Amino acid sequence: MKITWSPEAQQEYWENIQYLVDEFSVEVAQEFIHTVEQYIQTISKNPKAFQKTGFKNIRSVPIVPKISLYYREHKNEIELLRFFNNLQHPNQRNFK
């Protein structure tokens, strides 16, 4: 299934990588990238593999304890919506 990234998902993904490089190490950032790639591969093969949310057609998967990936399934496409920091207030989870 085709994977697309929302602008928010792209921005948050790179912000998380930069944070991990700055605060931890390149190796930790590489682990995050690898984990994201594995989850995206799983999502592309089985979009319903992860938890439903209270938002219509949106599912989430915890990438690491503090970051969850939110995505939406369309007919022939998966849209990655957000890499949401779970320490933020849940009301900040807005999806376009």
XYZ file of C-alpha atoms in Angstrom:
96
model
C 0.000 0.000 0.000
C 1.244 3.485 -0.834
C 2.525 5.588 2.095
C 2.251 9.382 2.124
C 3.416 11.829 4.776
C 1.499 14.903 5.901
C 3.607 18.061 6.265
C 3.138 17.815 10.049
C 4.400 14.222 10.119
C 7.469 15.161 8.070
C 8.273 18.123 10.290
C 7.763 16.244 13.563
C 9.777 13.258 12.308
C 12.808 15.417 11.517
C 12.405 17.438 14.728
C 12.478 14.206 16.736
C 15.586 13.019 14.914
C 17.336 16.334 15.513
C 16.387 16.237 19.201
C 17.778 12.710 19.557
C 21.048 13.698 17.862
C 21.385 16.849 19.989
C 20.419 15.324 23.332
C 21.604 11.734 22.985
C 23.586 10.489 19.995
C 23.516 9.727 16.304
C 23.152 6.054 17.207
C 19.969 6.717 19.197
C 18.586 8.727 16.280
C 19.433 5.874 13.910
C 17.565 3.438 16.172
C 14.520 5.735 16.044
C 14.729 5.886 12.227
C 15.018 2.104 12.003
C 12.060 1.606 14.352
C 9.917 4.025 12.343
C 10.840 2.233 9.114
C 9.859 -1.127 10.616
C 6.491 0.193 11.784
C 5.800 1.823 8.417
C 6.546 -1.461 6.702
C 4.120 -3.261 9.035
C 1.457 -0.588 8.500
C 1.814 -0.820 4.713
C 1.228 -4.582 4.838
C -1.484 -4.556 7.513
C -2.994 -1.101 8.150
C -5.357 -2.430 10.812
C -2.522 -3.904 12.892
C -2.483 -1.084 15.406
C -4.838 0.562 17.853
C -7.904 2.522 16.778
C -8.243 6.005 18.193
C -11.315 8.069 18.958
C -10.772 9.860 15.638
C -12.505 8.559 12.522
C -10.291 6.198 10.480
C -7.189 7.092 12.514
C -4.953 4.565 14.236
C -1.844 4.965 16.350
C 1.249 3.022 17.280
C 3.759 3.930 19.999
C 7.123 4.259 18.244
C 8.945 4.865 21.526
C 7.375 5.480 24.945
C 7.152 9.250 24.368
C 6.253 9.316 20.650
C 3.232 7.823 18.883
C 2.683 7.702 15.147
C -0.860 8.521 14.030
C -1.975 7.430 10.581
C -5.097 7.252 8.446
C -6.063 4.571 5.958
C -7.563 5.695 2.664
C -8.640 3.342 -0.120
C -5.197 2.521 -1.539
C -3.051 4.728 0.642
C -1.828 5.189 4.183
C -1.287 8.773 5.279
C 1.129 9.326 8.151
C -0.411 12.211 10.081
C 1.652 12.997 13.179
C 4.563 11.886 15.329
C 2.890 13.024 18.535
C 4.808 13.597 21.761
C 2.748 11.714 24.349
C 3.758 14.188 27.059
C 1.695 16.873 25.330
C -1.924 17.436 26.247
C -4.161 15.089 24.210
C -6.197 18.084 22.963
C -3.175 19.059 20.877
C -3.675 15.998 18.668
C -5.284 17.796 15.754
C -5.495 16.058 12.398
C -6.215 17.642 9.043
